[in-house]
PDB file of C-alpha atoms in Angstrom:
ATOM      1  CA  ALA A 143     -11.294  18.738 -10.762  1.00  0.00           C
ATOM      2  CA  GLN A 144      -8.610  21.443  -9.774  1.00  0.00           C
ATOM      3  CA  SER A 145      -7.887  22.869  -6.905  1.00  0.00           C
ATOM      4  CA  VAL A 146      -8.927  26.068  -5.710  1.00  0.00           C
ATOM      5  CA  LYS A 147      -7.934  28.160  -2.123  1.00  0.00           C
ATOM      6  CA  ARG A 148     -11.566  29.338   0.074  1.00  0.00           C
ATOM      7  CA  ILE A 149     -11.146  32.416   1.813  1.00  0.00           C
ATOM      8  CA  GLY A 150     -14.881  32.348   2.761  1.00  0.00           C
ATOM      9  CA  ILE A 151     -17.964  30.941   3.456  1.00  0.00           C
ATOM     10  CA  GLY A 152     -21.388  32.108   3.374  1.00  0.00           C
ATOM     11  CA  SER A 153     -24.294  32.045   5.151  1.00  0.00           C
ATOM     12  CA  ASN A 154     -26.085  31.620   1.894  1.00  0.00           C
ATOM     13  CA  GLY A 155     -24.394  27.803   0.610  1.00  0.00           C
ATOM     14  CA  TRP A 156     -21.954  30.023  -1.300  1.00  0.00           C
ATOM     15  CA  SER A 157     -18.081  29.925  -0.649  1.00  0.00           C
ATOM     16  CA  LYS A 158     -15.751  32.693  -1.543  1.00  0.00           C
ATOM     17  CA  ILE A 159     -12.200  31.202  -3.593  1.00  0.00           C
ATOM     18  CA  ILE A 160      -9.345  32.077  -5.097  1.00  0.00           C
ATOM     19  CA  PHE A 161      -8.747  30.642  -8.799  1.00  0.00           C
ATOM     20  CA  ASN A 162      -6.845  31.387 -11.434  1.00  0.00           C
ATOM     21  CA  GLY A 163      -5.282  34.407  -9.207  1.00  0.00           C
ATOM     22  CA  LYS A 164      -8.938  35.928  -9.024  1.00  0.00           C
ATOM     23  CA  THR A 165     -11.404  35.736  -6.455  1.00  0.00           C
ATOM     24  CA  ALA A 166     -14.455  33.931  -7.558  1.00  0.00           C
ATOM     25  CA  TYR A 167     -18.092  32.534  -6.196  1.00  0.00           C
ATOM     26  CA  CYS A 168     -18.551  28.659  -6.022  1.00  0.00           C
ATOM     27  CA  ASN A 169     -21.459  26.922  -4.676  1.00  0.00           C
ATOM     28  CA  SER A 170     -19.869  25.278  -1.748  1.00  0.00           C
ATOM     29  CA  LYS A 171     -21.569  21.818  -2.599  1.00  0.00           C
ATOM     30  CA  TYR A 172     -18.877  21.856  -5.216  1.00  0.00           C
ATOM     31  CA  LEU A 173     -16.026  21.599  -3.945  1.00  0.00           C
ATOM     32  CA  SER A 174     -14.183  18.763  -1.293  1.00  0.00           C
ATOM     33  CA  ALA A 175     -11.095  19.009   1.035  1.00  0.00           C
ATOM     34  CA  ASN A 176     -10.059  15.174  -0.946  1.00  0.00           C
ATOM     35  CA  LYS A 177      -7.319  15.421  -2.722  1.00  0.00           C
ATOM     36  CA  PRO A 178      -8.806  14.310  -6.152  1.00  0.00           C
ATOM     37  CA  ILE A 179      -6.801  10.587  -7.824  1.00  0.00           C
ATOM     38  CA  ASP A 180      -6.236  10.816 -11.201  1.00  0.00           C
ATOM     39  CA  SER A 181      -8.421   7.704 -12.310  1.00  0.00           C
ATOM     40  CA  LEU A 182      -5.680   6.385 -14.333  1.00  0.00           C
ATOM     41  CA  TYR A 183      -4.829   5.079 -10.389  1.00  0.00           C
ATOM     42  CA  HIS A 184      -8.345   3.095  -9.827  1.00  0.00           C
ATOM     43  CA  ASN A 185      -9.265  -0.341 -10.752  1.00  0.00           C
ATOM     44  CA  ILE A 186      -6.151  -1.577 -11.764  1.00  0.00           C
ATOM     45  CA  VAL A 187      -6.348  -4.927 -10.061  1.00  0.00           C
ATOM     46  CA  ILE A 188      -6.737  -7.753 -13.318  1.00  0.00           C
ATOM     47  CA  GLY A 189      -7.561 -11.357 -13.125  1.00  0.00           C
ATOM     48  CA  GLU A 190      -6.450 -13.963 -15.385  1.00  0.00           C
ATOM     49  CA  PRO A 191      -8.228 -16.139 -17.510  1.00  0.00           C
ATOM     50  CA  GLY A 192     -10.209 -18.231 -15.426  1.00  0.00           C
ATOM     51  CA  THR A 193      -9.494 -15.927 -11.531  1.00  0.00           C
ATOM     52  CA  ASN A 194     -13.323 -15.201  -9.842  1.00  0.00           C
ATOM     53  CA  SER A 195     -14.463 -12.240 -11.341  1.00  0.00           C
ATOM     54  CA  ASN A 196     -16.061 -10.903  -7.841  1.00  0.00           C
ATOM     55  CA  ILE A 197     -12.352 -11.245  -6.427  1.00  0.00           C
ATOM     56  CA  VAL A 198     -11.389  -8.991  -8.806  1.00  0.00           C
ATOM     57  CA  ALA A 199     -14.019  -6.502  -8.206  1.00  0.00           C
ATOM     58  CA  TYR A 200     -13.354  -6.988  -4.760  1.00  0.00           C
ATOM     59  CA  ALA A 201      -9.666  -6.398  -4.982  1.00  0.00           C
ATOM     60  CA  ASN A 202      -9.791  -3.251  -6.869  1.00  0.00           C
ATOM     61  CA  GLN A 203     -12.482  -1.840  -4.199  1.00  0.00           C
ATOM     62  CA  ARG A 204     -10.164  -2.097  -1.155  1.00  0.00           C
ATOM     63  CA  TRP A 205      -6.984  -0.736  -4.141  1.00  0.00           C
ATOM     64  CA  ASN A 206      -9.138   2.023  -3.993  1.00  0.00           C
ATOM     65  CA  ASP A 207     -10.715   2.552  -0.892  1.00  0.00           C
ATOM     66  CA  LEU A 208      -7.723   1.685   0.717  1.00  0.00           C
ATOM     67  CA  VAL A 209      -4.359   2.433  -0.453  1.00  0.00           C
ATOM     68  CA  PRO A 210      -3.333   5.712  -0.288  1.00  0.00           C
ATOM     69  CA  GLY A 211      -2.709   8.579  -2.835  1.00  0.00           C
ATOM     70  CA  TRP A 212       0.181   8.610  -3.564  1.00  0.00           C
ATOM     71  CA  LEU A 213       1.189   5.053  -3.211  1.00  0.00           C
ATOM     72  CA  LYS A 214      -1.497   4.061  -5.878  1.00  0.00           C
ATOM     73  CA  GLN A 215       0.590   6.910  -8.104  1.00  0.00           C
ATOM     74  CA  ARG A 216       3.896   5.614  -7.567  1.00  0.00           C
ATOM     75  CA  PHE A 217       2.799   2.159  -8.519  1.00  0.00           C
ATOM     76  CA  VAL A 218       1.485   2.577 -11.935  1.00  0.00           C
ATOM     77  CA  VAL A 219       4.292   5.172 -12.692  1.00  0.00           C
ATOM     78  CA  GLU A 220       6.628   2.825 -11.966  1.00  0.00           C
ATOM     79  CA  GLY A 221       5.136   0.608 -14.230  1.00  0.00           C
ATOM     80  CA  TRP A 222       4.337  -2.117 -11.364  1.00  0.00           C
ATOM     81  CA  HIS A 223       0.831  -4.472 -12.043  1.00  0.00           C
ATOM     82  CA  LEU A 224      -1.405  -6.841  -9.658  1.00  0.00           C
ATOM     83  CA  VAL A 225      -2.596  -9.288 -10.885  1.00  0.00           C
ATOM     84  CA  ILE A 226      -5.262 -12.128  -9.464  1.00  0.00           C
ATOM     85  CA  SER A 227      -3.293 -15.561 -10.165  1.00  0.00           C
ATOM     86  CA  SER A 228      -6.160 -18.186 -11.575  1.00  0.00           C
ATOM     87  CA  THR A 229      -3.311 -20.725 -10.394  1.00  0.00           C
ATOM     88  CA  PRO A 230      -2.979 -21.194  -6.009  1.00  0.00           C
ATOM     89  CA  LEU A 231       0.249 -19.643  -5.739  1.00  0.00           C
ATOM     90  CA  ASN A 232       1.519 -22.276  -3.562  1.00  0.00           C
ATOM     91  CA  ILE A 233       1.098 -24.804  -7.160  1.00  0.00           C
ATOM     92  CA  ARG A 234       2.631 -21.938  -8.789  1.00  0.00           C
ATOM     93  CA  PHE A 235       5.531 -21.180  -6.945  1.00  0.00           C
ATOM     94  CA  GLY A 236       6.317 -24.510  -5.170  1.00  0.00           C
ATOM     95  CA  TYR A 237       5.097 -23.939  -1.630  1.00  0.00           C
ATOM     96  CA  SER A 238       3.867 -26.480   0.655  1.00  0.00           C
ATOM     97  CA  VAL A 239       1.235 -24.463   2.621  1.00  0.00           C
ATOM     98  CA  SER A 240      -1.008 -21.471   0.954  1.00  0.00           C
ATOM     99  CA  ILE A 241       0.220 -18.385   0.681  1.00  0.00           C
ATOM    100  CA  ALA A 242      -1.636 -15.293  -0.380  1.00  0.00           C
ATOM    101  CA  GLY A 243       0.504 -13.288  -2.241  1.00  0.00           C
ATOM    102  CA  TYR A 244       3.622 -13.149  -3.979  1.00  0.00           C
ATOM    103  CA  THR A 245       6.122 -10.397  -5.376  1.00  0.00           C
ATOM    104  CA  HIS A 246       7.478 -11.316  -8.340  1.00  0.00           C
ATOM    105  CA  TYR A 247      10.518  -8.042  -9.007  1.00  0.00           C
ATOM    106  CA  ASP A 248      11.656  -8.979 -11.808  1.00  0.00           C
ATOM    107  CA  SER A 249       8.567  -9.212 -13.913  1.00  0.00           C
ATOM    108  CA  HIS A 250       7.144  -5.751 -11.299  1.00  0.00           C
ATOM    109  CA  THR A 251       3.627  -8.171 -10.569  1.00  0.00           C
ATOM    110  CA  ILE A 252       2.016  -8.243  -7.658  1.00  0.00           C
ATOM    111  CA  LEU A 253       0.380 -12.409  -7.561  1.00  0.00           C
ATOM    112  CA  LEU A 254      -2.409 -12.889  -4.838  1.00  0.00           C
ATOM    113  CA  ASP A 255      -4.213 -15.580  -4.637  1.00  0.00           C
ATOM    114  CA  ASN A 256      -7.533 -15.964  -5.984  1.00  0.00           C
ATOM    115  CA  ARG A 257     -10.036 -15.790  -2.614  1.00  0.00           C
ATOM    116  CA  LYS A 258     -10.822 -12.536  -0.970  1.00  0.00           C
ATOM    117  CA  SER A 259      -9.091 -13.955   2.553  1.00  0.00           C
ATOM    118  CA  ALA A 260      -6.044 -13.857   0.566  1.00  0.00           C
ATOM    119  CA  VAL A 261      -6.556 -10.536  -1.111  1.00  0.00           C
ATOM    120  CA  LYS A 262      -8.135  -8.903   2.803  1.00  0.00           C
ATOM    121  CA  ARG A 263      -4.532 -10.002   4.146  1.00  0.00           C
ATOM    122  CA  ALA A 264      -1.835  -9.916   1.365  1.00  0.00           C
ATOM    123  CA  MET A 265      -2.118  -7.216  -0.560  1.00  0.00           C
ATOM    124  CA  MET A 266      -0.885  -3.555   1.948  1.00  0.00           C
ATOM    125  CA  HIS A 267       1.781  -6.541   2.911  1.00  0.00           C
ATOM    126  CA  GLU A 268       2.583  -7.039  -1.090  1.00  0.00           C
ATOM    127  CA  LEU A 269       2.921  -3.783  -1.824  1.00  0.00           C
ATOM    128  CA  GLY A 270       5.215  -3.141   1.230  1.00  0.00           C
ATOM    129  CA  HIS A 271       7.085  -5.284  -0.943  1.00  0.00           C
ATOM    130  CA  PHE A 272       7.066  -2.869  -3.689  1.00  0.00           C
ATOM    131  CA  ILE A 273       8.240  -0.461  -1.839  1.00  0.00           C
ATOM    132  CA  ASP A 274      10.922  -1.329  -0.445  1.00  0.00           C
ATOM    133  CA  SER A 275      12.384  -2.702  -4.069  1.00  0.00           C
ATOM    134  CA  VAL A 276      11.694   0.755  -5.194  1.00  0.00           C
ATOM    135  CA  ASN A 277      13.111   2.785  -2.706  1.00  0.00           C
ATOM    136  CA  GLN A 278      16.066   0.662  -3.350  1.00  0.00           C
ATOM    137  CA  LEU A 279      16.527   0.735  -7.038  1.00  0.00           C
ATOM    138  CA  THR A 280      15.951   4.916  -6.464  1.00  0.00           C
ATOM    139  CA  SER A 281      18.520   5.494  -3.294  1.00  0.00           C
ATOM    140  CA  GLY A 282      21.910   5.137  -5.608  1.00  0.00           C
ATOM    141  CA  ASN A 283      24.006   2.594  -3.116  1.00  0.00           C
ATOM    142  CA  GLY A 284      21.486  -0.712  -4.577  1.00  0.00           C
ATOM    143  CA  ILE A 285      20.273  -0.999  -1.161  1.00  0.00           C
ATOM    144  CA  PHE A 286      17.047  -2.022  -0.253  1.00  0.00           C
ATOM    145  CA  PRO A 287      15.796  -0.318   3.313  1.00  0.00           C
ATOM    146  CA  ARG A 288      15.869  -3.022   5.052  1.00  0.00           C
ATOM    147  CA  GLU A 289      19.030  -3.896   4.259  1.00  0.00           C
ATOM    148  CA  ILE A 290      20.005  -0.946   6.492  1.00  0.00           C
ATOM    149  CA  ASP A 291      22.041  -1.710   9.745  1.00  0.00           C
ATOM    150  CA  GLU A 292      19.971   0.624  11.950  1.00  0.00           C
ATOM    151  CA  PHE A 293      16.564  -0.900  10.377  1.00  0.00           C
ATOM    152  CA  TYR A 294      17.672  -4.700  11.535  1.00  0.00           C
ATOM    153  CA  GLU A 295      18.936  -3.296  14.470  1.00  0.00           C
ATOM    154  CA  ILE A 296      15.106  -2.061  15.089  1.00  0.00           C
ATOM    155  CA  PHE A 297      13.758  -5.113  13.337  1.00  0.00           C
ATOM    156  CA  GLU A 298      15.986  -7.199  16.549  1.00  0.00           C
ATOM    157  CA  LEU A 299      14.962  -5.234  19.301  1.00  0.00           C
ATOM    158  CA  GLU A 300      11.217  -4.518  18.463  1.00  0.00           C
ATOM    159  CA  LYS A 301       9.586  -7.656  16.372  1.00  0.00           C
ATOM    160  CA  TYR A 302       8.144  -9.353  19.418  1.00  0.00           C
ATOM    161  CA  ASN A 303       6.053  -6.146  20.287  1.00  0.00           C
ATOM    162  CA  PHE A 304       4.773  -6.129  16.179  1.00  0.00           C
ATOM    163  CA  HIS A 305       1.026  -7.825  16.110  1.00  0.00           C
ATOM    164  CA  ASP A 306       0.080  -7.764  12.192  1.00  0.00           C
ATOM    165  CA  CYS A 307      -3.971  -7.074  12.170  1.00  0.00           C
ATOM    166  CA  PHE A 308      -4.013  -9.805   9.167  1.00  0.00           C
ATOM    167  CA  ALA A 309      -1.705 -12.002  10.952  1.00  0.00           C
ATOM    168  CA  SER A 310      -1.965 -15.900   9.739  1.00  0.00           C
ATOM    169  CA  GLY A 311      -0.836 -16.952  13.182  1.00  0.00           C
ATOM    170  CA  ASP A 312       2.646 -18.708  11.295  1.00  0.00           C
ATOM    171  CA  GLY A 313       4.658 -15.996  12.972  1.00  0.00           C
ATOM    172  CA  HIS A 314       5.556 -14.951   9.022  1.00  0.00           C
ATOM    173  CA  GLU A 315       5.202 -10.569   9.597  1.00  0.00           C
ATOM    174  CA  ILE A 316       8.216 -11.796  12.450  1.00  0.00           C
ATOM    175  CA  SER A 317       9.925 -14.206  10.546  1.00  0.00           C
ATOM    176  CA  ASN A 318      12.989 -12.481   8.909  1.00  0.00           C
ATOM    177  CA  VAL A 319      14.162  -8.668   8.181  1.00  0.00           C
ATOM    178  CA  VAL A 320      11.817  -8.369   5.281  1.00  0.00           C
ATOM    179  CA  GLU A 321       8.699  -9.945   5.699  1.00  0.00           C
ATOM    180  CA  TYR A 322       8.554  -7.007   8.837  1.00  0.00           C
ATOM    181  CA  PHE A 323       9.726  -4.438   6.439  1.00  0.00           C
ATOM    182  CA  ALA A 324       6.319  -5.608   4.566  1.00  0.00           C
ATOM    183  CA  SER A 325       4.005  -5.808   7.442  1.00  0.00           C
ATOM    184  CA  VAL A 326       4.939  -3.056   9.531  1.00  0.00           C
ATOM    185  CA  PHE A 327       4.370  -0.709   6.378  1.00  0.00           C
ATOM    186  CA  SER A 328       0.793  -2.998   6.009  1.00  0.00           C
ATOM    187  CA  ASN A 329      -0.158  -1.583   9.267  1.00  0.00           C
ATOM    188  CA  ILE A 330       1.338   2.194   9.229  1.00  0.00           C
ATOM    189  CA  ILE A 331      -1.306   1.791   6.071  1.00  0.00           C
ATOM    190  CA  LEU A 332      -4.438  -0.164   7.931  1.00  0.00           C
ATOM    191  CA  ASN A 333      -3.783  -0.203  11.655  1.00  0.00           C
ATOM    192  CA  ARG A 334      -1.553   3.453  12.133  1.00  0.00           C
ATOM    193  CA  GLN A 335      -2.166   3.795  15.576  1.00  0.00           C
ATOM    194  CA  ASN A 336      -1.320   0.374  17.341  1.00  0.00           C
ATOM    195  CA  CYS A 337       1.035   0.350  14.803  1.00  0.00           C
ATOM    196  CA  GLN A 338       2.973   3.346  16.167  1.00  0.00           C
ATOM    197  CA  GLU A 339       2.476   2.214  19.639  1.00  0.00           C
ATOM    198  CA  GLN A 340       3.809  -0.888  19.293  1.00  0.00           C
ATOM    199  CA  VAL A 341       6.885  -0.488  17.547  1.00  0.00           C
ATOM    200  CA  PRO A 342       7.758   2.902  17.379  1.00  0.00           C
ATOM    201  CA  ARG A 343      10.977   2.754  16.022  1.00  0.00           C
ATOM    202  CA  SER A 344       9.915   0.993  13.030  1.00  0.00           C
ATOM    203  CA  PHE A 345       6.957   3.241  12.683  1.00  0.00           C
ATOM    204  CA  GLU A 346       9.527   6.102  12.450  1.00  0.00           C
ATOM    205  CA  PHE A 347      11.901   4.393  10.354  1.00  0.00           C
TER     206      PHE A 347
END
């Protein structure tokens, strides 16, 4: 797929376009306003041996359909991986309660629990941790965005106005500035208008 500029639409189903600097004509049914995403950035979720293949397929469907193209590209280009864990994450990392996702910064890996509900709730949240991490690494000062004083002040002012669209009910999303950053990022992608209305300063940051 390539980008073209449409300069006219005929009543016969054809469009007049500029392609490689020249005027040309194209059947309108072959044009789309959506920018194509490189296939390299699709279906990247893998399952460890023993995971449910239906869960892996579901995770890839959510990745393909809901994650914005710029975020897909950056995730892959930065060398990160999205994996469905064969071992329940609470056992894997020694938690006493069930957890849906875990971001392992050192190995550039997001792990999701082998449950559909976990994938639905945690994928975009963990991608918020990814964004926090890669922006820390590229900021030049080694500071995570959520470590900036301005964001901490915003967190304290707005956290009780925030309602995560995938909250589990335990207050995890506002328990600290790290989880709040990831939760707000998730809701900007999945629940944009409500997020902007609830926490406008967090949204703008």
